PDB file of C-alpha atoms in Angstrom:
ATOM      1  CA  THR K 213      76.325  74.126  -2.339  1.00  0.00           C
ATOM      2  CA  ASP K 214      78.446  73.310  -5.441  1.00  0.00           C
ATOM      3  CA  HIS K 215      75.628  71.096  -7.145  1.00  0.00           C
ATOM      4  CA  GLN K 216      73.577  74.130  -6.918  1.00  0.00           C
ATOM      5  CA  HIS K 217      76.325  76.430  -8.617  1.00  0.00           C
ATOM      6  CA  GLY K 218      77.298  77.812  -5.429  1.00  0.00           C
ATOM      7  CA  TYR K 219      80.358  79.423  -3.963  1.00  0.00           C
ATOM      8  CA  GLY K 220      82.658  77.418  -1.753  1.00  0.00           C
ATOM      9  CA  LEU K 221      85.919  77.384   0.267  1.00  0.00           C
ATOM     10  CA  ALA K 222      87.559  74.370   0.120  1.00  0.00           C
ATOM     11  CA  GLY K 223      91.228  72.980   1.270  1.00  0.00           C
ATOM     12  CA  ALA K 224      93.400  70.058   0.216  1.00  0.00           C
ATOM     13  CA  VAL K 225      94.597  68.191   3.571  1.00  0.00           C
ATOM     14  CA  THR K 226      97.926  66.078   4.021  1.00  0.00           C
ATOM     15  CA  LEU K 227      96.645  62.757   3.231  1.00  0.00           C
ATOM     16  CA  ASP K 228      97.462  61.325  -0.456  1.00  0.00           C
ATOM     17  CA  LEU K 229      96.558  58.437  -2.876  1.00  0.00           C
ATOM     18  CA  VAL K 230      99.699  57.507  -4.659  1.00  0.00           C
ATOM     19  CA  ALA K 231      99.915  55.194  -7.566  1.00  0.00           C
ATOM     20  CA  VAL K 232     102.541  53.165  -9.671  1.00  0.00           C
ATOM     21  CA  ALA K 233     101.556  53.012 -13.420  1.00  0.00           C
ATOM     22  CA  SER K 234     102.523  51.522 -16.650  1.00  0.00           C
ATOM     23  CA  GLN K 235     100.991  52.246 -20.001  1.00  0.00           C
ATOM     24  CA  ASN K 236     100.092  48.990 -21.985  1.00  0.00           C
ATOM     25  CA  GLU K 237      99.022  48.148 -25.374  1.00  0.00           C
ATOM     26  CA  ASP K 238      96.149  45.617 -24.930  1.00  0.00           C
ATOM     27  CA  GLY K 239      93.360  48.153 -24.330  1.00  0.00           C
ATOM     28  CA  PHE K 240      92.587  47.139 -20.775  1.00  0.00           C
ATOM     29  CA  ILE K 241      92.950  49.123 -17.622  1.00  0.00           C
ATOM     30  CA  ARG K 242      93.961  47.049 -14.620  1.00  0.00           C
ATOM     31  CA  VAL K 243      94.057  48.799 -11.131  1.00  0.00           C
ATOM     32  CA  LYS K 244      94.563  47.048  -7.657  1.00  0.00           C
ATOM     33  CA  SER K 245      94.401  49.043  -4.788  1.00  0.00           C
ATOM     34  CA  ARG K 246      96.099  48.253  -1.442  1.00  0.00           C
ATOM     35  CA  GLY K 247      93.764  46.682   0.995  1.00  0.00           C
ATOM     36  CA  PHE K 248      91.276  45.549  -1.509  1.00  0.00           C
ATOM     37  CA  ASN K 249      91.287  42.035  -2.917  1.00  0.00           C
ATOM     38  CA  LYS K 250      89.638  42.664  -6.289  1.00  0.00           C
ATOM     39  CA  LEU K 251      91.557  43.676  -9.241  1.00  0.00           C
ATOM     40  CA  ASP K 252      89.711  46.114 -11.466  1.00  0.00           C
ATOM     41  CA  VAL K 253      89.877  44.966 -15.145  1.00  0.00           C
ATOM     42  CA  ILE K 254      88.415  47.564 -17.617  1.00  0.00           C
ATOM     43  CA  ASP K 255      87.726  46.395 -21.239  1.00  0.00           C
ATOM     44  CA  LEU K 256      88.112  49.972 -22.892  1.00  0.00           C
ATOM     45  CA  THR K 257      86.071  48.491 -25.834  1.00  0.00           C
ATOM     46  CA  GLU K 258      83.000  48.602 -23.641  1.00  0.00           C
ATOM     47  CA  ALA K 259      82.351  52.352 -23.374  1.00  0.00           C
ATOM     48  CA  GLU K 260      78.954  52.365 -21.862  1.00  0.00           C
ATOM     49  CA  PRO K 261      78.243  51.673 -18.107  1.00  0.00           C
ATOM     50  CA  GLN K 262      78.085  48.165 -17.316  1.00  0.00           C
ATOM     51  CA  GLN K 263      75.279  46.177 -15.454  1.00  0.00           C
ATOM     52  CA  GLY K 264      76.236  45.795 -11.935  1.00  0.00           C
ATOM     53  CA  GLU K 265      79.377  48.015 -12.038  1.00  0.00           C
ATOM     54  CA  SER K 266      77.702  51.287 -10.595  1.00  0.00           C
ATOM     55  CA  THR K 267      78.732  52.266  -7.038  1.00  0.00           C
ATOM     56  CA  HIS K 268      81.939  50.144  -7.768  1.00  0.00           C
ATOM     57  CA  SER K 269      85.520  51.617  -8.512  1.00  0.00           C
ATOM     58  CA  ALA K 270      85.461  49.906 -11.884  1.00  0.00           C
ATOM     59  CA  SER K 271      82.781  52.391 -12.830  1.00  0.00           C
ATOM     60  CA  LEU K 272      84.762  55.244 -12.009  1.00  0.00           C
ATOM     61  CA  ILE K 273      87.633  54.195 -14.123  1.00  0.00           C
ATOM     62  CA  ARG K 274      85.482  53.385 -17.276  1.00  0.00           C
ATOM     63  CA  GLY K 275      83.860  56.690 -16.538  1.00  0.00           C
ATOM     64  CA  ILE K 276      86.930  58.640 -16.557  1.00  0.00           C
ATOM     65  CA  ALA K 277      88.369  56.976 -19.615  1.00  0.00           C
ATOM     66  CA  GLU K 278      85.248  57.927 -21.624  1.00  0.00           C
ATOM     67  CA  GLY K 279      85.352  61.411 -20.339  1.00  0.00           C
ATOM     68  CA  PHE K 280      88.814  61.541 -21.906  1.00  0.00           C
ATOM     69  CA  ARG K 281      87.479  60.257 -25.100  1.00  0.00           C
ATOM     70  CA  ALA K 282      84.761  62.875 -25.062  1.00  0.00           C
ATOM     71  CA  LYS K 283      87.231  65.423 -25.079  1.00  0.00           C
ATOM     72  CA  GLY K 284      89.019  63.953 -28.087  1.00  0.00           C
ATOM     73  CA  CYS K 285      91.955  62.451 -26.258  1.00  0.00           C
ATOM     74  CA  ASP K 286      93.215  59.046 -27.603  1.00  0.00           C
ATOM     75  CA  VAL K 287      93.676  57.191 -24.402  1.00  0.00           C
ATOM     76  CA  GLY K 288      94.389  53.568 -24.069  1.00  0.00           C
ATOM     77  CA  GLY K 289      95.280  50.961 -21.345  1.00  0.00           C
ATOM     78  CA  PHE K 290      97.439  51.054 -18.409  1.00  0.00           C
ATOM     79  CA  ASP K 291      98.401  48.786 -15.275  1.00  0.00           C
ATOM     80  CA  ALA K 292      98.477  50.449 -11.861  1.00  0.00           C
ATOM     81  CA  TYR K 293      98.763  49.845  -8.094  1.00  0.00           C
ATOM     82  CA  THR K 294      97.479  52.572  -5.947  1.00  0.00           C
ATOM     83  CA  ALA K 295      97.889  52.991  -2.004  1.00  0.00           C
ATOM     84  CA  SER K 296      95.731  55.641  -0.194  1.00  0.00           C
ATOM     85  CA  ASP K 297      95.776  56.916   3.345  1.00  0.00           C
ATOM     86  CA  VAL K 298      92.394  58.895   2.776  1.00  0.00           C
ATOM     87  CA  LEU K 299      89.924  57.462   5.004  1.00  0.00           C
ATOM     88  CA  ARG K 300      87.284  55.648   2.900  1.00  0.00           C
ATOM     89  CA  GLY K 301      83.700  56.698   3.406  1.00  0.00           C
ATOM     90  CA  SER K 302      84.692  59.691   5.664  1.00  0.00           C
ATOM     91  CA  GLY K 303      83.622  62.696   3.678  1.00  0.00           C
ATOM     92  CA  LEU K 304      87.501  63.263   3.292  1.00  0.00           C
ATOM     93  CA  SER K 305      86.949  62.884  -0.694  1.00  0.00           C
ATOM     94  CA  SER K 306      88.570  59.513  -1.012  1.00  0.00           C
ATOM     95  CA  SER K 307      86.549  58.927  -4.153  1.00  0.00           C
ATOM     96  CA  ALA K 308      87.594  62.031  -5.685  1.00  0.00           C
ATOM     97  CA  ALA K 309      91.329  61.425  -4.827  1.00  0.00           C
ATOM     98  CA  PHE K 310      90.964  57.854  -6.429  1.00  0.00           C
ATOM     99  CA  GLU K 311      89.356  59.388  -9.556  1.00  0.00           C
ATOM    100  CA  MET K 312      92.113  62.019  -9.695  1.00  0.00           C
ATOM    101  CA  GLY K 313      94.791  59.441  -9.652  1.00  0.00           C
ATOM    102  CA  VAL K 314      93.115  57.588 -12.563  1.00  0.00           C
ATOM    103  CA  ALA K 315      92.766  60.855 -14.473  1.00  0.00           C
ATOM    104  CA  ILE K 316      96.527  61.971 -13.881  1.00  0.00           C
ATOM    105  CA  ILE K 317      97.668  58.571 -15.085  1.00  0.00           C
ATOM    106  CA  LEU K 318      95.612  58.926 -18.327  1.00  0.00           C
ATOM    107  CA  ASN K 319      96.533  62.687 -18.611  1.00  0.00           C
ATOM    108  CA  THR K 320     100.118  61.945 -18.429  1.00  0.00           C
ATOM    109  CA  GLU K 321     100.739  58.425 -19.989  1.00  0.00           C
ATOM    110  CA  TYR K 322      98.782  59.634 -23.169  1.00  0.00           C
ATOM    111  CA  GLY K 323      99.946  63.280 -23.311  1.00  0.00           C
ATOM    112  CA  CYS K 324      96.607  64.799 -23.089  1.00  0.00           C
ATOM    113  CA  GLY K 325      97.591  68.102 -21.678  1.00  0.00           C
ATOM    114  CA  LEU K 326      94.361  68.927 -19.791  1.00  0.00           C
ATOM    115  CA  ASP K 327      94.385  71.349 -16.819  1.00  0.00           C
ATOM    116  CA  ALA K 328      93.309  70.732 -13.041  1.00  0.00           C
ATOM    117  CA  PRO K 329      89.384  72.178 -13.712  1.00  0.00           C
ATOM    118  CA  ALA K 330      89.224  69.866 -16.933  1.00  0.00           C
ATOM    119  CA  LEU K 331      90.329  66.873 -15.020  1.00  0.00           C
ATOM    120  CA  ALA K 332      88.108  67.679 -12.115  1.00  0.00           C
ATOM    121  CA  ARG K 333      85.167  68.003 -14.669  1.00  0.00           C
ATOM    122  CA  ILE K 334      85.852  64.350 -16.084  1.00  0.00           C
ATOM    123  CA  CYS K 335      86.116  63.087 -12.648  1.00  0.00           C
ATOM    124  CA  GLN K 336      82.551  64.479 -11.675  1.00  0.00           C
ATOM    125  CA  PHE K 337      81.232  63.206 -14.973  1.00  0.00           C
ATOM    126  CA  ALA K 338      82.221  59.644 -14.230  1.00  0.00           C
ATOM    127  CA  GLU K 339      80.896  59.837 -10.838  1.00  0.00           C
ATOM    128  CA  ASN K 340      77.435  61.353 -11.686  1.00  0.00           C
ATOM    129  CA  THR K 341      76.994  59.122 -14.837  1.00  0.00           C
ATOM    130  CA  TYR K 342      78.888  55.809 -14.186  1.00  0.00           C
ATOM    131  CA  PHE K 343      79.087  55.407 -10.413  1.00  0.00           C
ATOM    132  CA  GLY K 344      75.568  56.867  -9.878  1.00  0.00           C
ATOM    133  CA  LYS K 345      76.384  59.582  -7.161  1.00  0.00           C
ATOM    134  CA  PRO K 346      74.832  62.893  -7.965  1.00  0.00           C
ATOM    135  CA  SER K 347      77.926  64.856  -6.470  1.00  0.00           C
ATOM    136  CA  GLY K 348      78.750  68.386  -7.197  1.00  0.00           C
ATOM    137  CA  LEU K 349      82.285  69.598  -8.431  1.00  0.00           C
ATOM    138  CA  MET K 350      83.975  70.868  -5.323  1.00  0.00           C
ATOM    139  CA  ASP K 351      85.842  67.756  -4.104  1.00  0.00           C
ATOM    140  CA  GLN K 352      87.558  66.866  -7.426  1.00  0.00           C
ATOM    141  CA  THR K 353      88.269  70.593  -7.964  1.00  0.00           C
ATOM    142  CA  ALA K 354      89.973  70.834  -4.388  1.00  0.00           C
ATOM    143  CA  CYS K 355      91.860  67.543  -5.231  1.00  0.00           C
ATOM    144  CA  SER K 356      93.134  68.703  -8.641  1.00  0.00           C
ATOM    145  CA  VAL K 357      94.290  72.367  -7.718  1.00  0.00           C
ATOM    146  CA  GLY K 358      95.476  71.678  -4.131  1.00  0.00           C
ATOM    147  CA  SER K 359      96.174  74.258  -1.324  1.00  0.00           C
ATOM    148  CA  VAL K 360      93.018  76.558  -0.108  1.00  0.00           C
ATOM    149  CA  ILE K 361      90.923  77.720  -2.717  1.00  0.00           C
ATOM    150  CA  THR K 362      87.572  79.638  -3.483  1.00  0.00           C
ATOM    151  CA  ILE K 363      85.707  78.229  -6.228  1.00  0.00           C
ATOM    152  CA  ASP K 364      82.608  79.957  -7.888  1.00  0.00           C
ATOM    153  CA  PHE K 365      80.422  77.562  -9.577  1.00  0.00           C
ATOM    154  CA  ARG K 366      77.974  79.879 -11.324  1.00  0.00           C
ATOM    155  CA  ASP K 367      79.205  78.253 -14.758  1.00  0.00           C
ATOM    156  CA  PRO K 368      80.267  74.634 -13.755  1.00  0.00           C
ATOM    157  CA  ALA K 369      81.840  74.350 -17.237  1.00  0.00           C
ATOM    158  CA  SER K 370      84.358  76.974 -16.420  1.00  0.00           C
ATOM    159  CA  PRO K 371      84.454  77.434 -12.470  1.00  0.00           C
ATOM    160  CA  VAL K 372      86.404  80.394 -11.184  1.00  0.00           C
ATOM    161  CA  VAL K 373      89.134  79.160  -8.965  1.00  0.00           C
ATOM    162  CA  GLU K 374      91.331  81.303  -6.818  1.00  0.00           C
ATOM    163  CA  LYS K 375      93.987  80.546  -4.291  1.00  0.00           C
ATOM    164  CA  VAL K 376      93.948  81.713  -0.728  1.00  0.00           C
ATOM    165  CA  ASP K 377      96.967  82.019   1.465  1.00  0.00           C
ATOM    166  CA  PHE K 378      95.988  80.673   4.927  1.00  0.00           C
ATOM    167  CA  ASP K 379      98.394  80.096   7.712  1.00  0.00           C
ATOM    168  CA  LEU K 380      96.752  78.407  10.705  1.00  0.00           C
ATOM    169  CA  ALA K 381      99.812  77.759  12.536  1.00  0.00           C
ATOM    170  CA  LYS K 382     100.383  81.681  12.655  1.00  0.00           C
ATOM    171  CA  HIS K 383      97.397  81.840  14.924  1.00  0.00           C
ATOM    172  CA  ASP K 384      98.500  78.898  16.852  1.00  0.00           C
ATOM    173  CA  TYR K 385      95.864  76.607  15.521  1.00  0.00           C
ATOM    174  CA  CYS K 386      95.634  73.469  13.370  1.00  0.00           C
ATOM    175  CA  LEU K 387      92.877  71.782  11.731  1.00  0.00           C
ATOM    176  CA  CYS K 388      91.916  68.455  13.321  1.00  0.00           C
ATOM    177  CA  ILE K 389      89.940  65.965  11.267  1.00  0.00           C
ATOM    178  CA  THR K 390      87.913  63.521  13.703  1.00  0.00           C
ATOM    179  CA  ASP K 391      86.936  60.162  12.382  1.00  0.00           C
ATOM    180  CA  THR K 392      83.554  59.587  13.988  1.00  0.00           C
ATOM    181  CA  LYS K 393      83.669  55.810  12.430  1.00  0.00           C
ATOM    182  CA  GLY K 394      80.549  55.918  10.492  1.00  0.00           C
ATOM    183  CA  SER K 395      80.713  55.268   6.608  1.00  0.00           C
ATOM    184  CA  HIS K 396      79.094  56.931   3.780  1.00  0.00           C
ATOM    185  CA  ALA K 397      78.849  53.636   1.773  1.00  0.00           C
ATOM    186  CA  SER K 398      75.001  53.201   2.159  1.00  0.00           C
ATOM    187  CA  LEU K 399      74.129  56.620   2.025  1.00  0.00           C
ATOM    188  CA  THR K 400      73.974  57.664  -1.504  1.00  0.00           C
ATOM    189  CA  ASP K 401      70.165  58.304  -1.282  1.00  0.00           C
ATOM    190  CA  GLU K 402      70.538  60.490   1.561  1.00  0.00           C
ATOM    191  CA  TYR K 403      73.036  62.812  -0.438  1.00  0.00           C
ATOM    192  CA  ALA K 404      70.669  62.442  -3.658  1.00  0.00           C
ATOM    193  CA  ALA K 405      67.875  63.811  -1.516  1.00  0.00           C
ATOM    194  CA  VAL K 406      69.672  67.190  -0.707  1.00  0.00           C
ATOM    195  CA  ARG K 407      70.199  67.820  -4.246  1.00  0.00           C
ATOM    196  CA  GLN K 408      67.027  66.681  -5.562  1.00  0.00           C
ATOM    197  CA  GLU K 409      65.038  68.798  -2.888  1.00  0.00           C
ATOM    198  CA  MET K 410      67.248  71.979  -3.604  1.00  0.00           C
ATOM    199  CA  GLU K 411      66.603  71.488  -7.285  1.00  0.00           C
ATOM    200  CA  ALA K 412      62.850  71.045  -6.653  1.00  0.00           C
ATOM    201  CA  VAL K 413      62.778  74.523  -4.919  1.00  0.00           C
ATOM    202  CA  ALA K 414      64.487  75.862  -7.784  1.00  0.00           C
ATOM    203  CA  ALA K 415      62.168  74.324 -10.421  1.00  0.00           C
ATOM    204  CA  TYR K 416      59.277  75.934  -8.510  1.00  0.00           C
ATOM    205  CA  PHE K 417      60.819  79.150  -9.617  1.00  0.00           C
ATOM    206  CA  ASP K 418      61.326  77.667 -13.168  1.00  0.00           C
ATOM    207  CA  LYS K 419      65.090  77.679 -12.727  1.00  0.00           C
ATOM    208  CA  PRO K 420      67.326  74.623 -12.917  1.00  0.00           C
ATOM    209  CA  VAL K 421      69.480  75.457  -9.740  1.00  0.00           C
ATOM    210  CA  LEU K 422      69.130  77.673  -6.781  1.00  0.00           C
ATOM    211  CA  ARG K 423      71.821  79.737  -7.825  1.00  0.00           C
ATOM    212  CA  GLU K 424      69.507  81.246 -10.444  1.00  0.00           C
ATOM    213  CA  VAL K 425      66.678  81.775  -7.928  1.00  0.00           C
ATOM    214  CA  ASP K 426      66.410  85.349  -6.433  1.00  0.00           C
ATOM    215  CA  GLU K 427      66.627  84.832  -2.719  1.00  0.00           C
ATOM    216  CA  SER K 428      63.823  87.590  -1.859  1.00  0.00           C
ATOM    217  CA  ALA K 429      61.526  86.046  -4.373  1.00  0.00           C
ATOM    218  CA  PHE K 430      61.955  82.762  -2.561  1.00  0.00           C
ATOM    219  CA  TYR K 431      61.164  84.398   1.054  1.00  0.00           C
ATOM    220  CA  ALA K 432      58.240  86.189  -0.258  1.00  0.00           C
ATOM    221  CA  ASP K 433      56.634  82.853  -1.464  1.00  0.00           C
ATOM    222  CA  ILE K 434      57.825  80.567   0.980  1.00  0.00           C
ATOM    223  CA  ALA K 435      54.353  79.385   2.116  1.00  0.00           C
ATOM    224  CA  GLY K 436      53.831  78.334  -1.476  1.00  0.00           C
ATOM    225  CA  VAL K 437      57.182  76.409  -1.618  1.00  0.00           C
ATOM    226  CA  ARG K 438      56.384  74.918   1.721  1.00  0.00           C
ATOM    227  CA  GLU K 439      52.838  73.711   0.654  1.00  0.00           C
ATOM    228  CA  LYS K 440      54.277  71.995  -2.398  1.00  0.00           C
ATOM    229  CA  LEU K 441      57.435  70.638  -1.604  1.00  0.00           C
ATOM    230  CA  GLY K 442      57.446  70.393   2.411  1.00  0.00           C
ATOM    231  CA  ASP K 443      59.454  72.009   5.339  1.00  0.00           C
ATOM    232  CA  ARG K 444      62.775  70.172   4.511  1.00  0.00           C
ATOM    233  CA  ALA K 445      63.229  71.388   1.016  1.00  0.00           C
ATOM    234  CA  VAL K 446      62.542  74.985   2.418  1.00  0.00           C
ATOM    235  CA  LEU K 447      65.068  74.733   5.102  1.00  0.00           C
ATOM    236  CA  ARG K 448      67.744  73.159   2.686  1.00  0.00           C
ATOM    237  CA  ALA K 449      67.179  76.019   0.375  1.00  0.00           C
ATOM    238  CA  ILE K 450      67.688  78.487   3.187  1.00  0.00           C
ATOM    239  CA  HIS K 451      70.980  76.769   3.997  1.00  0.00           C
ATOM    240  CA  PHE K 452      71.961  77.098   0.351  1.00  0.00           C
ATOM    241  CA  PHE K 453      71.339  80.921   0.310  1.00  0.00           C
ATOM    242  CA  ALA K 454      73.065  81.492   3.629  1.00  0.00           C
ATOM    243  CA  ASP K 455      76.184  79.246   2.982  1.00  0.00           C
ATOM    244  CA  SER K 456      77.081  80.568  -0.356  1.00  0.00           C
ATOM    245  CA  ARG K 457      77.446  84.049   1.352  1.00  0.00           C
ATOM    246  CA  ARG K 458      79.253  82.735   4.190  1.00  0.00           C
ATOM    247  CA  ALA K 459      81.837  81.059   1.774  1.00  0.00           C
ATOM    248  CA  GLY K 460      82.774  84.329   0.647  1.00  0.00           C
ATOM    249  CA  ALA K 461      82.747  85.982   4.109  1.00  0.00           C
ATOM    250  CA  LEU K 462      85.075  83.133   5.146  1.00  0.00           C
ATOM    251  CA  CYS K 463      87.378  84.078   2.295  1.00  0.00           C
ATOM    252  CA  SER K 464      87.427  87.749   3.385  1.00  0.00           C
ATOM    253  CA  ALA K 465      88.104  86.929   6.840  1.00  0.00           C
ATOM    254  CA  ILE K 466      91.214  84.837   5.847  1.00  0.00           C
ATOM    255  CA  ARG K 467      92.263  87.500   3.526  1.00  0.00           C
ATOM    256  CA  GLU K 468      92.028  90.313   6.105  1.00  0.00           C
ATOM    257  CA  ASP K 469      93.381  88.119   8.790  1.00  0.00           C
ATOM    258  CA  ARG K 470      90.346  88.445  11.007  1.00  0.00           C
ATOM    259  CA  PHE K 471      90.814  84.875  12.555  1.00  0.00           C
ATOM    260  CA  GLU K 472      88.163  85.362  15.197  1.00  0.00           C
ATOM    261  CA  ASP K 473      85.404  86.007  12.615  1.00  0.00           C
ATOM    262  CA  PHE K 474      86.617  82.938  10.652  1.00  0.00           C
ATOM    263  CA  LEU K 475      86.081  80.707  13.722  1.00  0.00           C
ATOM    264  CA  GLU K 476      82.706  82.139  14.068  1.00  0.00           C
ATOM    265  CA  LEU K 477      81.720  81.703  10.466  1.00  0.00           C
ATOM    266  CA  ILE K 478      82.985  77.983  10.761  1.00  0.00           C
ATOM    267  CA  VAL K 479      80.708  77.332  13.596  1.00  0.00           C
ATOM    268  CA  ALA K 480      77.809  79.229  11.950  1.00  0.00           C
ATOM    269  CA  GLY K 481      78.306  77.196   8.916  1.00  0.00           C
ATOM    270  CA  GLY K 482      78.213  74.018  10.817  1.00  0.00           C
ATOM    271  CA  HIS K 483      75.003  74.903  12.766  1.00  0.00           C
ATOM    272  CA  SER K 484      73.370  75.800   9.493  1.00  0.00           C
ATOM    273  CA  SER K 485      74.456  72.365   7.836  1.00  0.00           C
ATOM    274  CA  PHE K 486      72.971  70.604  11.002  1.00  0.00           C
ATOM    275  CA  GLU K 487      69.722  72.426  11.592  1.00  0.00           C
ATOM    276  CA  TYR K 488      68.875  73.576   7.959  1.00  0.00           C
ATOM    277  CA  ASN K 489      70.589  71.330   5.751  1.00  0.00           C
ATOM    278  CA  GLN K 490      69.850  68.272   7.979  1.00  0.00           C
ATOM    279  CA  ASN K 491      72.755  66.153   7.106  1.00  0.00           C
ATOM    280  CA  ALA K 492      74.333  65.486  10.486  1.00  0.00           C
ATOM    281  CA  TYR K 493      72.871  61.994  10.559  1.00  0.00           C
ATOM    282  CA  SER K 494      70.649  59.434   8.705  1.00  0.00           C
ATOM    283  CA  ALA K 495      67.117  59.846   9.366  1.00  0.00           C
ATOM    284  CA  LYS K 496      66.922  55.984   8.547  1.00  0.00           C
ATOM    285  CA  ASN K 497      68.934  55.145  11.436  1.00  0.00           C
ATOM    286  CA  PRO K 498      68.684  57.576  14.379  1.00  0.00           C
ATOM    287  CA  ARG K 499      70.452  55.317  16.850  1.00  0.00           C
ATOM    288  CA  GLU K 500      73.726  56.019  15.125  1.00  0.00           C
ATOM    289  CA  GLN K 501      74.686  59.802  15.337  1.00  0.00           C
ATOM    290  CA  GLY K 502      78.482  59.748  15.463  1.00  0.00           C
ATOM    291  CA  VAL K 503      78.610  63.078  13.681  1.00  0.00           C
ATOM    292  CA  SER K 504      76.155  64.714  16.064  1.00  0.00           C
ATOM    293  CA  LEU K 505      77.882  63.374  19.214  1.00  0.00           C
ATOM    294  CA  GLY K 506      81.399  64.403  17.678  1.00  0.00           C
ATOM    295  CA  LEU K 507      80.115  67.953  17.238  1.00  0.00           C
ATOM    296  CA  ALA K 508      78.650  67.961  20.716  1.00  0.00           C
ATOM    297  CA  LEU K 509      81.735  66.850  22.420  1.00  0.00           C
ATOM    298  CA  SER K 510      83.911  69.249  20.204  1.00  0.00           C
ATOM    299  CA  GLN K 511      81.499  72.109  21.272  1.00  0.00           C
ATOM    300  CA  HIS K 512      82.211  71.082  24.966  1.00  0.00           C
ATOM    301  CA  ILE K 513      85.718  71.106  24.648  1.00  0.00           C
ATOM    302  CA  LEU K 514      86.235  73.887  22.154  1.00  0.00           C
ATOM    303  CA  GLU K 515      83.621  76.639  22.904  1.00  0.00           C
ATOM    304  CA  GLY K 516      85.032  79.879  23.430  1.00  0.00           C
ATOM    305  CA  TYR K 517      88.547  79.146  21.699  1.00  0.00           C
ATOM    306  CA  GLY K 518      87.951  76.913  18.863  1.00  0.00           C
ATOM    307  CA  ALA K 519      85.661  75.917  16.013  1.00  0.00           C
ATOM    308  CA  TRP K 520      83.893  72.874  14.785  1.00  0.00           C
ATOM    309  CA  ARG K 521      81.664  71.596  12.055  1.00  0.00           C
ATOM    310  CA  LEU K 522      80.460  68.671  10.085  1.00  0.00           C
ATOM    311  CA  GLN K 523      82.794  67.848   7.147  1.00  0.00           C
ATOM    312  CA  GLY K 524      81.761  67.618   3.545  1.00  0.00           C
ATOM    313  CA  GLY K 525      78.567  66.130   2.587  1.00  0.00           C
ATOM    314  CA  GLY K 526      77.991  65.012   6.304  1.00  0.00           C
ATOM    315  CA  PHE K 527      75.442  62.254   7.534  1.00  0.00           C
ATOM    316  CA  ALA K 528      78.570  60.347   8.611  1.00  0.00           C
ATOM    317  CA  GLY K 529      82.229  60.072   8.632  1.00  0.00           C
ATOM    318  CA  THR K 530      84.331  62.877   9.847  1.00  0.00           C
ATOM    319  CA  ILE K 531      84.054  66.576  11.447  1.00  0.00           C
ATOM    320  CA  GLN K 532      86.501  69.265  11.415  1.00  0.00           C
ATOM    321  CA  ALA K 533      87.787  70.972  14.594  1.00  0.00           C
ATOM    322  CA  PHE K 534      90.087  73.839  14.742  1.00  0.00           C
TER     323      PHE K 534
END
């Protein structure tokens, strides 16, 4: 719900992208990533998005450099090698981890002194404007701040971030990330449709995002919204309103040590995401439903003493199991 200025609960997991980097003076950024044959070479004199570069890591690097310059930072070139154990295309924020790695290098090598939320906004700018994915801000914020946090995106230029103490081991639980072997690589249009349909509902009420729409007004005029925008947009808006509230309830359950309530809310959020937000599988390829199958098997195994839900934007990749 971050792209609709919602309220979220996020946690950084024990997977990392690490880099060795050295500042240079020739005005180029060169990044080689383990497991990839291509060396990304960015000429910093070319500030605008380049033809054929979108959806590739080079576009993220260029966009991040321009994001720093837009903030008045005098950044330049560097050479870096990165290695990551974050599963690619899994919904575990591998893009955000890469973005944050590049941002940390520029912030440190050129003494910019930007804080974690500012770095997150630069990374989101690069992903939206240069890479071409209309993501929200939650992944980048979770990567930059770390630990378990709540994030209120009412004002995305200045999100309110609070850390939450959370000890799963105290309750004899752990978080398992299940890789369902699907990839997000070709699903950008599916993610974009979620945001587009939610914003279309907001526009129906003359608002830019759903956070600014009165929920009671939405339900009072649901027939009109349905007629103009279709049923899926209505269902996705229902998910937004409920899931923003649910994130707050999850945070309260953690702080008040109501762990059974936490588990129930995780399952409820997963069902809402599957049934209303409809991001468990791609409608383009119904034969492949790894996320749906992973959830079904997790429910079969864990029902009564655990929790399960799809992870991140869904459609493919990973699920959470407690």
